[in-house]
Short mmCIF file of C-alpha atoms in Angstrom, two decimals:
data_model
loop_
_atom_site.label_atom_id
_atom_site.label_comp_id
_atom_site.label_asym_id
_atom_site.label_seq_id
_atom_site.Cartn_x
_atom_site.Cartn_y
_atom_site.Cartn_z
CA MET P 98 78.64 -65.70 -133.18
CA CYS P 99 78.66 -64.38 -129.63
CA LEU P 100 75.82 -62.16 -128.48
CA PRO P 101 76.30 -60.72 -124.99
CA LEU P 102 73.18 -60.45 -122.83
CA PHE P 103 73.09 -57.79 -120.15
CA PHE P 104 70.97 -58.47 -117.08
CA GLY P 105 70.42 -55.87 -114.41
CA LYS P 106 67.98 -54.22 -112.03
CA ARG P 107 66.27 -50.90 -112.67
CA ASP P 108 64.27 -48.71 -110.26
CA TRP P 109 61.65 -46.12 -111.11
CA ASP P 110 60.31 -43.57 -108.60
CA LYS P 111 57.50 -41.15 -109.33
CA PRO P 112 55.69 -38.69 -107.05
CA TYR P 113 52.88 -40.05 -104.89
CA ARG P 114 49.71 -39.42 -106.89
CA LYS P 115 47.50 -38.70 -103.85
CA ASP P 116 49.67 -35.76 -102.75
CA PRO P 117 49.18 -33.00 -105.35
CA GLU P 118 49.49 -30.20 -102.76
CA GLY P 119 52.79 -31.49 -101.40
CA ARG P 120 51.38 -32.02 -97.90
CA TYR P 121 53.73 -34.89 -97.12
CA GLY P 122 56.81 -33.37 -98.72
CA HIS P 123 58.98 -32.44 -95.72
CA VAL P 124 58.92 -35.30 -93.22
CA TYR P 125 61.75 -35.98 -90.75
CA CYS P 126 64.38 -38.57 -91.77
CA PRO P 127 65.59 -40.77 -88.87
CA ASN P 128 68.80 -41.59 -90.75
CA CYS P 129 70.26 -38.18 -91.71
CA ARG P 130 68.04 -36.02 -89.42
CA ASN P 131 66.83 -33.71 -92.20
CA PHE P 132 63.25 -32.80 -93.06
CA SER P 133 63.55 -34.15 -96.61
CA VAL P 134 61.41 -37.32 -96.72
CA GLY P 135 58.48 -37.53 -99.11
CA PRO P 136 56.20 -40.27 -100.49
CA VAL P 137 56.95 -41.93 -103.84
CA CYS P 138 55.50 -44.77 -105.90
CA ARG P 139 58.36 -47.21 -106.51
CA ARG P 140 58.80 -49.93 -109.11
CA GLU P 141 61.79 -52.28 -109.39
CA PHE P 142 62.38 -54.63 -112.35
CA VAL P 143 64.89 -57.20 -113.56
CA THR P 144 66.03 -56.00 -116.98
CA LEU P 145 67.46 -57.67 -120.05
CA CYS P 146 69.34 -55.27 -122.32
CA MET P 147 67.69 -52.38 -120.42
CA VAL P 148 64.15 -53.70 -121.12
CA PRO P 149 62.12 -54.31 -117.92
CA LEU P 150 61.00 -57.94 -117.72
CA ILE P 151 60.20 -59.19 -114.21
CA PRO P 152 58.78 -56.92 -111.49
CA LEU P 153 60.57 -57.30 -108.15
CA TYR P 154 58.72 -54.62 -106.17
CA TRP P 155 55.69 -52.47 -106.85
CA GLY P 156 54.50 -50.22 -104.03
CA GLN P 157 54.64 -46.99 -102.08
CA GLN P 158 57.53 -45.76 -99.96
CA LEU P 159 58.70 -42.80 -97.96
CA ARG P 160 62.03 -41.70 -99.46
CA CYS P 161 64.66 -39.26 -98.21
CA GLY P 162 66.11 -37.11 -100.98
CA VAL P 163 69.37 -36.56 -99.07
CA CYS P 164 70.46 -40.03 -97.88
CA ASN P 165 68.06 -42.25 -99.92
CA TRP P 166 66.55 -43.84 -96.76
CA ARG P 167 63.29 -45.68 -97.54
CA GLN P 168 60.34 -47.14 -95.66
CA ASP P 169 57.25 -48.86 -97.08
CA PHE P 170 53.73 -47.71 -96.35
CA LYS P 171 50.46 -49.35 -97.38
CA ASN P 172 47.80 -46.66 -97.56
CA THR P 173 46.97 -43.01 -97.01
CA GLU P 174 45.92 -43.67 -93.38
CA GLN P 175 49.48 -44.75 -92.53
CA LEU P 176 50.78 -41.63 -94.24
CA GLU P 177 48.37 -39.45 -92.23
CA LYS P 178 49.60 -41.10 -89.02
CA VAL P 179 53.19 -40.24 -89.97
CA LEU P 180 52.12 -36.64 -90.65
CA VAL P 181 50.49 -36.36 -87.20
CA GLU P 182 53.66 -37.67 -85.53
CA GLN P 183 55.76 -35.22 -87.56
CA THR P 184 53.58 -32.34 -86.41
CA ARG P 185 54.23 -33.37 -82.81
CA LEU P 186 57.96 -33.70 -83.53
CA ARG P 187 58.13 -30.16 -84.86
CA GLY P 188 56.28 -28.90 -81.79
CA GLY P 189 53.03 -27.99 -83.55
CA GLY P 190 50.70 -30.16 -81.50
CA ILE P 191 47.37 -31.26 -82.89
#
């Protein structure tokens, strides 16, 4: 009897839990030049028959909703620094 096994990789993104007001929701994307980048919590797994088995990545990223550009960040302080730079980019000053 032959039983095929299907291996793959699955990604899950969910909204950044420390951003309930949506403060970081419209950051500039250096790839597509839109203001559509926002923070997400990302998880990537190796799957067997669509069941997640081995985690490949577990962390936080900035993600563009238009072109799917991504960049890792470690903590809220890094995210605040990005927000300050974005304010300068838009011409708002500090």
